[in-house]
């Protein structure tokens, strides 16, 4: 029923979204060894058919990264080396509207051969609707061996419907000059309470000490519940976990009492440009991910005169033992199960994952494959601005921090009901107790309906 409802919702918007997708269709905008025979009879057939007709296999890959931040260079590199398989990049914005645009394009039979998923919940919907090919049909690339243990977090019903390609690093970016002036060290392991104290000490006048987009708001509680469970032993909601209360109280206290982070209402109404506020030196701490490098390397649009350091995202619990942090690997690239060029798409995807994606590092995306050149990717990431970063702390958060990671896998419906309730609390529309009770009640209702 849920599958049909979702497809019906997309179909009702297909005409409008199809026009939108057309506007974006341009270049701007296994366990076997590699020698295994599974390397594809399908590819041989596709290539033979293409060559026999004197034609070229043409692919389209949809992704959320602006083409100038790496994808276009990747496509150009492939196209130069593979005249028989040419690929075009189509940008979609990774938000609700953009994901609808991608889903509608696949539903209406537009050209989508490969596409990037950024959450498991989006991937699961696409698998359920038959838009993601089961990659176990290809036996010449061992995803677990190439990408490591974190890759398994992307399996759905024990199978891969895509290849996770990037190291997903989330961190707190720090104005190192501001920290030095306040005699504060760059943390390697800290709690939310300690970060809150840093924000107080770094706050200047009416300014803020810490800032973030609303998307990572709930990361601290997901770090707890990914380990503890979103449901209790009796099957009821665990959204009343004591650390959920602590997170709500702490963030609200920073907004209302400390005045070290923007109140939610102000952030929403002003559409606050958090990256720009950090890079201009206005706010000294920013909770973000590796895509910050896309902007921090751009001195034309974001000039700065300070060095950036990096710290792990703080944890809620006092004890580091058993804590988790958001991260692992991401940019999960699927092959459209409806594509007529799946074998050719698979050849591109393997090449991309094992190093072809290197130009993406300039936009903060490091390859996850063990066969990719990580040193070269890091050099590409920092470019000629390497001296403007604290490289020891960057190396730590990306390569050396051994804290177990989670990939957010909560169903979108639960994420939505949860944010709707905690936003009421941050906006002063309901109390802490009312907020927790509402989250639990709505989650329990969802769980009953999902049985």
Short mmCIF file of C-alpha atoms in Angstrom, two decimals:
data_model
loop_
_atom_site.label_atom_id
_atom_site.label_comp_id
_atom_site.label_asym_id
_atom_site.label_seq_id
_atom_site.Cartn_x
_atom_site.Cartn_y
_atom_site.Cartn_z
CA UNK A 1 0.00 0.00 0.00
CA UNK A 2 2.75 2.41 0.86
CA UNK A 3 4.50 1.68 -2.42
CA UNK A 4 1.37 2.38 -4.44
CA UNK A 5 0.66 5.57 -2.51
CA UNK A 6 4.16 6.88 -3.10
CA UNK A 7 4.05 6.07 -6.80
CA UNK A 8 0.63 7.67 -7.12
CA UNK A 9 1.95 10.81 -5.47
CA UNK A 10 4.78 11.01 -7.96
CA UNK A 11 2.54 10.25 -10.90
CA UNK A 12 0.21 13.10 -10.00
CA UNK A 13 3.13 15.48 -10.29
CA UNK A 14 4.77 13.82 -13.27
CA UNK A 15 3.78 16.43 -15.83
CA UNK A 16 5.17 19.37 -13.86
CA UNK A 17 8.28 17.55 -12.67
CA UNK A 18 8.91 16.16 -16.15
CA UNK A 19 9.18 19.69 -17.45
CA UNK A 20 11.53 20.57 -14.58
CA UNK A 21 13.69 17.53 -15.30
CA UNK A 22 13.91 18.51 -18.96
CA UNK A 23 15.22 21.91 -17.95
CA UNK A 24 18.03 20.28 -15.99
CA UNK A 25 19.18 17.88 -18.71
CA UNK A 26 22.48 19.44 -19.69
CA UNK A 27 26.14 19.20 -18.86
CA UNK A 28 26.06 22.21 -16.64
CA UNK A 29 23.37 21.95 -14.76
CA UNK A 30 30.17 -10.16 -5.46
CA UNK A 31 32.94 -12.16 -4.46
CA UNK A 32 34.65 -13.11 -7.66
CA UNK A 33 37.95 -11.69 -8.75
CA UNK A 34 38.18 -8.91 -11.36
CA UNK A 35 38.95 -11.60 -13.92
CA UNK A 36 35.72 -13.44 -13.20
CA UNK A 37 33.63 -14.53 -16.12
CA UNK A 38 30.72 -12.54 -14.62
CA UNK A 39 32.39 -9.44 -15.98
CA UNK A 40 29.62 -9.35 -18.19
CA UNK A 41 28.17 -11.06 -21.04
CA UNK A 42 25.66 -8.25 -20.98
CA UNK A 43 28.39 -5.67 -21.55
CA UNK A 44 29.78 -7.68 -24.44
CA UNK A 45 26.33 -7.82 -25.99
CA UNK A 46 25.72 -4.14 -25.46
CA UNK A 47 29.11 -3.19 -26.88
CA UNK A 48 28.72 -5.54 -29.82
CA UNK A 49 25.32 -4.11 -30.61
CA UNK A 50 26.64 -0.59 -30.33
CA UNK A 51 29.67 -1.23 -32.53
CA UNK A 52 27.69 -3.17 -35.07
CA UNK A 53 25.43 -0.21 -35.60
CA UNK A 54 28.37 2.18 -35.57
CA UNK A 55 26.79 3.91 -32.57
CA UNK A 56 27.84 4.85 -29.07
CA UNK A 57 26.29 3.86 -25.77
CA UNK A 58 25.03 7.04 -24.12
CA UNK A 59 24.53 7.21 -20.35
CA UNK A 60 23.08 9.81 -18.03
CA UNK A 61 24.06 10.07 -14.38
CA UNK A 62 22.03 12.16 -11.94
CA UNK A 63 23.70 13.60 -8.84
CA UNK A 64 23.34 16.38 -6.31
CA UNK A 65 26.79 17.98 -6.57
CA UNK A 66 27.12 21.03 -8.83
CA UNK A 67 28.91 19.96 -12.05
CA UNK A 68 31.70 22.50 -11.58
CA UNK A 69 32.57 20.98 -8.16
CA UNK A 70 34.01 17.81 -9.69
CA UNK A 71 31.35 15.84 -11.59
CA UNK A 72 31.93 17.50 -14.95
CA UNK A 73 35.68 16.81 -14.81
CA UNK A 74 34.91 13.17 -13.95
CA UNK A 75 32.58 12.88 -16.94
CA UNK A 76 35.08 14.56 -19.25
CA UNK A 77 37.87 12.21 -18.12
CA UNK A 78 35.75 9.14 -18.76
CA UNK A 79 34.47 10.36 -22.11
CA UNK A 80 37.98 11.05 -23.40
CA UNK A 81 39.10 7.52 -22.52
CA UNK A 82 35.92 5.67 -23.56
CA UNK A 83 34.64 6.87 -26.93
CA UNK A 84 32.27 3.88 -27.13
CA UNK A 85 30.47 4.78 -23.86
CA UNK A 86 29.72 8.48 -23.34
CA UNK A 87 28.17 9.82 -20.15
CA UNK A 88 26.31 13.04 -19.37
CA UNK A 89 25.82 14.50 -15.88
CA UNK A 90 22.45 15.86 -14.78
CA UNK A 91 22.30 17.90 -11.58
CA UNK A 92 19.39 17.58 -9.17
CA UNK A 93 19.31 19.45 -5.88
CA UNK A 94 19.36 17.06 -2.91
CA UNK A 95 16.19 18.33 -1.26
CA UNK A 96 12.56 17.19 -1.29
CA UNK A 97 11.81 18.89 -4.61
CA UNK A 98 15.00 17.62 -6.23
CA UNK A 99 14.46 14.04 -5.11
CA UNK A 100 10.90 14.21 -6.45
CA UNK A 101 12.32 15.41 -9.76
CA UNK A 102 14.65 12.39 -9.94
CA UNK A 103 11.94 9.91 -8.91
CA UNK A 104 9.51 11.36 -11.44
CA UNK A 105 12.13 11.13 -14.19
CA UNK A 106 12.54 7.42 -13.51
CA UNK A 107 8.81 6.82 -13.20
CA UNK A 108 8.09 8.53 -16.52
CA UNK A 109 10.86 6.72 -18.39
CA UNK A 110 13.24 9.63 -18.86
CA UNK A 111 16.91 8.82 -19.35
CA UNK A 112 18.36 7.97 -15.94
CA UNK A 113 21.01 5.26 -16.07
CA UNK A 114 22.82 5.97 -12.81
CA UNK A 115 21.94 8.19 -9.86
CA UNK A 116 23.33 9.11 -6.46
CA UNK A 117 21.35 8.41 -3.27
CA UNK A 118 22.20 10.43 -0.19
CA UNK A 119 20.08 8.61 2.43
CA UNK A 120 19.08 5.01 3.01
CA UNK A 121 15.43 6.04 3.34
CA UNK A 122 15.43 7.45 -0.20
CA UNK A 123 17.25 4.37 -1.47
CA UNK A 124 14.78 2.00 0.17
CA UNK A 125 11.85 3.72 -1.55
CA UNK A 126 13.57 3.41 -4.92
CA UNK A 127 14.40 -0.26 -4.35
CA UNK A 128 10.80 -0.96 -3.33
CA UNK A 129 9.56 0.73 -6.49
CA UNK A 130 11.87 -1.21 -8.80
CA UNK A 131 14.19 1.67 -9.72
CA UNK A 132 17.45 0.18 -8.39
CA UNK A 133 19.20 -2.81 -9.93
CA UNK A 134 20.34 -5.66 -7.67
CA UNK A 135 24.11 -5.55 -8.12
CA UNK A 136 24.62 -9.18 -7.15
CA UNK A 137 24.12 -9.86 -10.86
CA UNK A 138 27.63 -8.47 -11.36
CA UNK A 139 30.28 -10.75 -9.88
CA UNK A 140 33.54 -8.99 -10.78
CA UNK A 141 33.66 -6.37 -8.00
CA UNK A 142 33.60 -7.12 -4.26
CA UNK A 143 31.99 -4.10 -2.60
CA UNK A 144 32.67 -5.32 0.96
CA UNK A 145 36.35 -5.89 0.20
CA UNK A 146 36.79 -2.61 -1.65
CA UNK A 147 34.88 -0.32 0.72
CA UNK A 148 35.34 -2.04 4.08
CA UNK A 149 32.95 -2.93 6.88
CA UNK A 150 31.02 0.35 6.77
CA UNK A 151 29.62 -0.56 3.35
CA UNK A 152 27.29 -3.14 4.89
CA UNK A 153 25.22 -0.33 6.40
CA UNK A 154 23.91 0.35 2.89
CA UNK A 155 22.63 -3.18 2.29
CA UNK A 156 18.87 -3.58 1.91
CA UNK A 157 17.54 -7.06 2.71
CA UNK A 158 21.12 -8.29 2.56
CA UNK A 159 21.82 -6.99 -0.93
CA UNK A 160 23.59 -4.06 -2.53
CA UNK A 161 21.48 -1.91 -4.81
CA UNK A 162 24.29 0.55 -5.29
CA UNK A 163 27.95 1.22 -4.49
CA UNK A 164 28.82 3.56 -1.60
CA UNK A 165 31.66 5.63 -3.02
CA UNK A 166 32.78 8.36 -0.61
CA UNK A 167 34.05 8.73 2.91
CA UNK A 168 31.29 10.65 4.67
CA UNK A 169 33.01 12.93 7.15
CA UNK A 170 30.99 15.12 9.49
CA UNK A 171 32.74 17.48 11.87
CA UNK A 172 32.78 20.82 13.59
CA UNK A 173 34.82 23.30 11.59
CA UNK A 174 36.68 25.73 13.86
CA UNK A 175 38.18 29.16 13.40
CA UNK A 176 41.67 28.22 14.62
CA UNK A 177 42.68 31.84 15.08
CA UNK A 178 39.68 32.44 17.36
CA UNK A 179 40.48 29.31 19.37
CA UNK A 180 44.10 30.41 19.81
CA UNK A 181 43.01 33.86 20.98
CA UNK A 182 40.77 32.23 23.60
CA UNK A 183 43.49 29.72 24.61
CA UNK A 184 41.27 26.81 23.61
CA UNK A 185 42.80 23.60 22.17
CA UNK A 186 41.40 21.83 19.11
CA UNK A 187 39.36 18.95 20.61
CA UNK A 188 39.83 15.36 19.50
CA UNK A 189 37.11 14.01 21.76
CA UNK A 190 34.48 16.17 23.45
CA UNK A 191 30.95 16.23 24.74
CA UNK A 192 28.03 18.46 23.88
CA UNK A 193 28.44 20.16 27.29
CA UNK A 194 32.09 20.94 26.51
CA UNK A 195 31.17 22.31 23.10
CA UNK A 196 28.55 24.49 24.77
CA UNK A 197 31.28 25.97 27.01
CA UNK A 198 33.48 26.60 23.97
CA UNK A 199 30.59 28.49 22.38
CA UNK A 200 30.26 30.72 25.44
CA UNK A 201 33.97 31.50 25.47
CA UNK A 202 34.11 32.17 21.73
CA UNK A 203 30.99 34.33 21.57
CA UNK A 204 31.80 37.98 20.81
CA UNK A 205 29.29 40.65 21.78
CA UNK A 206 25.91 39.97 20.20
CA UNK A 207 27.39 37.35 17.85
CA UNK A 208 27.09 33.60 18.06
CA UNK A 209 29.67 30.98 19.05
CA UNK A 210 28.21 28.02 17.16
CA UNK A 211 26.05 27.59 14.07
CA UNK A 212 24.61 24.80 11.94
CA UNK A 213 22.00 24.09 9.30
CA UNK A 214 18.83 22.42 10.56
CA UNK A 215 19.63 19.12 8.77
CA UNK A 216 22.24 17.93 11.31
CA UNK A 217 20.23 19.14 14.33
CA UNK A 218 19.28 15.61 15.33
CA UNK A 219 22.64 13.94 14.70
CA UNK A 220 23.46 13.71 18.45
CA UNK A 221 20.27 11.76 19.21
CA UNK A 222 20.67 9.56 16.14
CA UNK A 223 24.19 8.79 17.35
CA UNK A 224 22.60 7.52 20.57
CA UNK A 225 19.57 5.72 19.15
CA UNK A 226 21.46 4.10 16.26
CA UNK A 227 23.18 2.12 19.01
CA UNK A 228 20.50 1.96 21.71
CA UNK A 229 17.64 1.38 19.29
CA UNK A 230 14.79 3.58 18.13
CA UNK A 231 12.41 1.19 19.86
CA UNK A 232 12.50 -0.43 23.27
CA UNK A 233 12.45 -4.15 24.01
CA UNK A 234 8.65 -4.06 24.11
CA UNK A 235 8.51 -2.53 20.62
CA UNK A 236 7.45 0.96 21.69
CA UNK A 237 9.20 4.21 20.82
CA UNK A 238 12.51 5.06 22.43
CA UNK A 239 12.26 8.76 21.61
CA UNK A 240 11.88 9.46 25.32
CA UNK A 241 15.42 8.22 25.97
CA UNK A 242 17.07 10.44 28.63
CA UNK A 243 19.70 11.65 26.16
CA UNK A 244 16.97 12.83 23.77
CA UNK A 245 15.74 15.08 26.59
CA UNK A 246 19.30 16.24 27.24
CA UNK A 247 19.79 17.16 23.58
CA UNK A 248 16.55 19.15 23.47
CA UNK A 249 17.37 21.00 26.68
CA UNK A 250 20.96 21.69 25.68
CA UNK A 251 20.29 23.06 22.20
CA UNK A 252 17.35 25.11 23.43
CA UNK A 253 19.52 26.44 26.26
CA UNK A 254 22.13 27.57 23.74
CA UNK A 255 19.41 29.34 21.77
CA UNK A 256 17.49 30.96 24.61
CA UNK A 257 19.77 31.20 27.66
CA UNK A 258 23.35 31.33 26.39
CA UNK A 259 22.42 33.04 23.11
CA UNK A 260 25.39 31.29 21.55
CA UNK A 261 23.51 29.76 18.62
CA UNK A 262 20.70 31.25 16.51
CA UNK A 263 17.09 30.68 17.65
CA UNK A 264 15.32 28.40 15.21
CA UNK A 265 12.76 31.06 14.30
CA UNK A 266 15.46 33.52 13.29
CA UNK A 267 17.31 30.87 11.32
CA UNK A 268 14.21 29.84 9.38
CA UNK A 269 12.89 33.30 8.59
CA UNK A 270 16.26 34.70 7.53
CA UNK A 271 17.35 31.60 5.58
CA UNK A 272 20.63 32.05 7.40
CA UNK A 273 23.71 31.40 5.19
CA UNK A 274 25.62 29.41 7.80
CA UNK A 275 28.65 28.55 5.65
CA UNK A 276 29.12 32.16 4.67
CA UNK A 277 28.79 33.29 8.30
CA UNK A 278 31.54 30.88 9.33
CA UNK A 279 33.86 31.61 6.42
CA UNK A 280 33.51 35.37 6.91
CA UNK A 281 34.74 34.97 10.49
CA UNK A 282 31.39 36.01 11.93
CA UNK A 283 30.80 32.70 13.80
CA UNK A 284 33.78 30.60 14.96
CA UNK A 285 32.24 27.08 15.02
CA UNK A 286 30.18 25.34 12.32
CA UNK A 287 28.65 21.85 12.43
CA UNK A 288 28.91 20.56 8.87
CA UNK A 289 30.39 17.88 6.60
CA UNK A 290 33.30 17.63 4.17
CA UNK A 291 31.41 19.55 1.47
CA UNK A 292 32.48 22.70 3.37
CA UNK A 293 35.77 22.41 1.46
CA UNK A 294 33.90 23.26 -1.74
CA UNK A 295 33.31 26.74 -0.34
CA UNK A 296 36.33 27.16 1.94
CA UNK A 297 38.68 26.64 -1.03
CA UNK A 298 36.82 29.33 -2.97
CA UNK A 299 38.53 32.54 -1.89
CA UNK A 300 36.81 34.50 -4.67
CA UNK A 301 33.33 34.11 -3.20
CA UNK A 302 34.38 33.35 0.38
CA UNK A 303 37.56 35.27 1.20
CA UNK A 304 38.96 34.54 4.65
CA UNK A 305 42.02 35.40 6.66
CA UNK A 306 41.98 32.61 9.25
CA UNK A 307 43.04 28.97 9.42
CA UNK A 308 40.36 26.28 9.69
CA UNK A 309 40.73 23.41 12.17
CA UNK A 310 38.45 20.41 12.61
CA UNK A 311 36.96 18.50 15.54
CA UNK A 312 34.65 15.47 15.74
CA UNK A 313 30.96 16.16 16.25
CA UNK A 314 30.52 16.17 20.06
CA UNK A 315 28.71 13.34 21.83
CA UNK A 316 25.84 13.64 24.30
CA UNK A 317 26.98 10.96 26.73
CA UNK A 318 29.85 11.58 29.14
CA UNK A 319 31.52 8.24 28.47
CA UNK A 320 33.18 7.85 25.08
CA UNK A 321 32.94 4.06 25.36
CA UNK A 322 30.26 2.84 23.00
CA UNK A 323 29.58 6.24 21.45
CA UNK A 324 28.91 6.64 17.73
CA UNK A 325 29.20 9.46 15.22
CA UNK A 326 27.57 10.16 11.89
CA UNK A 327 29.78 9.22 8.98
CA UNK A 328 30.85 5.98 7.40
CA UNK A 329 30.60 6.04 3.65
CA UNK A 330 28.01 7.59 1.39
CA UNK A 331 27.15 8.87 -2.10
CA UNK A 332 25.45 5.54 -2.82
CA UNK A 333 25.31 5.22 -6.60
CA UNK A 334 22.61 2.98 -8.04
CA UNK A 335 21.95 1.76 -11.56
CA UNK A 336 18.37 2.28 -12.68
CA UNK A 337 16.78 -1.16 -13.04
CA UNK A 338 14.85 0.22 -16.02
CA UNK A 339 18.00 1.34 -17.86
CA UNK A 340 18.71 -0.35 -21.17
CA UNK A 341 22.45 0.16 -20.63
CA UNK A 342 23.02 -1.44 -17.23
CA UNK A 343 26.22 -3.27 -18.22
CA UNK A 344 27.83 -0.10 -19.58
CA UNK A 345 26.68 1.78 -16.47
CA UNK A 346 28.35 -0.89 -14.32
CA UNK A 347 31.67 -0.44 -16.13
CA UNK A 348 31.52 3.29 -15.46
CA UNK A 349 30.51 2.79 -11.82
CA UNK A 350 33.49 0.51 -11.09
CA UNK A 351 35.88 2.97 -12.71
CA UNK A 352 34.33 5.86 -10.79
CA UNK A 353 34.52 4.11 -7.40
CA UNK A 354 38.12 2.95 -7.78
CA UNK A 355 39.59 6.36 -8.51
CA UNK A 356 37.79 7.94 -11.44
CA UNK A 357 35.97 10.08 -8.90
CA UNK A 358 39.24 11.72 -7.76
CA UNK A 359 38.21 15.21 -9.03
CA UNK A 360 35.28 15.07 -6.58
CA UNK A 361 37.79 15.56 -3.76
CA UNK A 362 38.01 19.24 -4.64
CA UNK A 363 34.40 19.44 -3.44
CA UNK A 364 35.12 17.57 -0.20
CA UNK A 365 34.38 14.04 -1.39
CA UNK A 366 37.17 11.54 -0.77
CA UNK A 367 36.94 8.09 -2.40
CA UNK A 368 36.12 5.20 -0.08
CA UNK A 369 37.70 2.42 -2.15
CA UNK A 370 40.91 0.92 -0.81
CA UNK A 371 42.25 1.00 -4.36
CA UNK A 372 41.93 4.78 -4.69
CA UNK A 373 44.92 7.05 -4.06
CA UNK A 374 43.91 8.79 -0.82
CA UNK A 375 46.99 11.01 -0.61
CA UNK A 376 46.35 12.31 -4.10
CA UNK A 377 42.70 12.84 -3.26
CA UNK A 378 43.58 14.82 -0.11
CA UNK A 379 45.99 16.95 -2.12
CA UNK A 380 43.22 17.57 -4.63
CA UNK A 381 40.83 18.42 -1.82
CA UNK A 382 43.02 21.17 -0.39
CA UNK A 383 44.45 22.40 -3.68
CA UNK A 384 46.63 25.47 -3.38
CA UNK A 385 44.92 26.44 -0.10
CA UNK A 386 46.55 23.69 2.00
CA UNK A 387 48.33 26.21 4.22
CA UNK A 388 44.97 27.69 5.29
CA UNK A 389 43.96 24.48 7.07
CA UNK A 390 45.12 22.72 10.22
CA UNK A 391 46.02 19.51 8.40
CA UNK A 392 46.64 17.43 11.54
CA UNK A 393 43.08 17.92 12.77
CA UNK A 394 41.69 17.37 9.25
CA UNK A 395 43.59 14.08 8.97
CA UNK A 396 42.23 13.08 12.37
CA UNK A 397 38.54 13.61 11.63
CA UNK A 398 38.73 12.01 8.18
CA UNK A 399 41.22 9.16 8.58
CA UNK A 400 42.24 8.59 12.20
CA UNK A 401 39.12 8.91 14.34
CA UNK A 402 38.07 5.33 15.13
CA UNK A 403 34.69 6.14 16.68
CA UNK A 404 32.08 3.76 15.17
CA UNK A 405 29.88 5.47 12.63
CA UNK A 406 26.22 5.37 11.66
CA UNK A 407 24.38 6.23 8.48
CA UNK A 408 20.98 7.75 9.18
CA UNK A 409 18.47 5.04 8.28
CA UNK A 410 15.34 6.26 10.03
CA UNK A 411 12.26 6.17 7.77
CA UNK A 412 11.47 9.59 6.33
CA UNK A 413 8.05 9.59 7.98
CA UNK A 414 9.65 9.24 11.43
CA UNK A 415 12.24 11.92 10.67
CA UNK A 416 9.41 14.25 9.64
CA UNK A 417 7.19 13.68 12.67
CA UNK A 418 10.16 14.03 14.99
CA UNK A 419 11.35 17.32 13.49
CA UNK A 420 7.81 18.71 13.43
CA UNK A 421 7.55 18.22 17.19
CA UNK A 422 11.00 19.39 18.26
CA UNK A 423 10.68 22.47 16.06
CA UNK A 424 7.57 23.42 18.06
CA UNK A 425 9.69 23.22 21.21
CA UNK A 426 12.52 25.32 19.80
CA UNK A 427 9.96 27.87 18.57
CA UNK A 428 8.42 28.09 22.05
CA UNK A 429 5.08 26.61 20.96
CA UNK A 430 5.12 23.65 23.36
CA UNK A 431 6.96 22.50 26.47
CA UNK A 432 9.75 19.95 26.70
CA UNK A 433 7.46 17.34 28.25
CA UNK A 434 4.77 17.95 25.62
CA UNK A 435 7.35 17.62 22.87
CA UNK A 436 8.72 14.29 24.08
CA UNK A 437 5.20 12.93 24.67
CA UNK A 438 4.11 13.98 21.16
CA UNK A 439 7.17 12.43 19.50
CA UNK A 440 6.64 9.16 21.34
CA UNK A 441 2.89 9.06 20.63
CA UNK A 442 3.29 9.77 16.93
CA UNK A 443 6.17 7.31 16.62
CA UNK A 444 4.12 4.61 18.35
CA UNK A 445 1.25 5.28 15.94
CA UNK A 446 3.65 4.91 13.03
CA UNK A 447 5.01 1.66 14.41
CA UNK A 448 1.50 0.20 14.79
CA UNK A 449 0.57 1.13 11.22
CA UNK A 450 3.82 -0.31 9.85
CA UNK A 451 3.26 -3.78 11.30
#
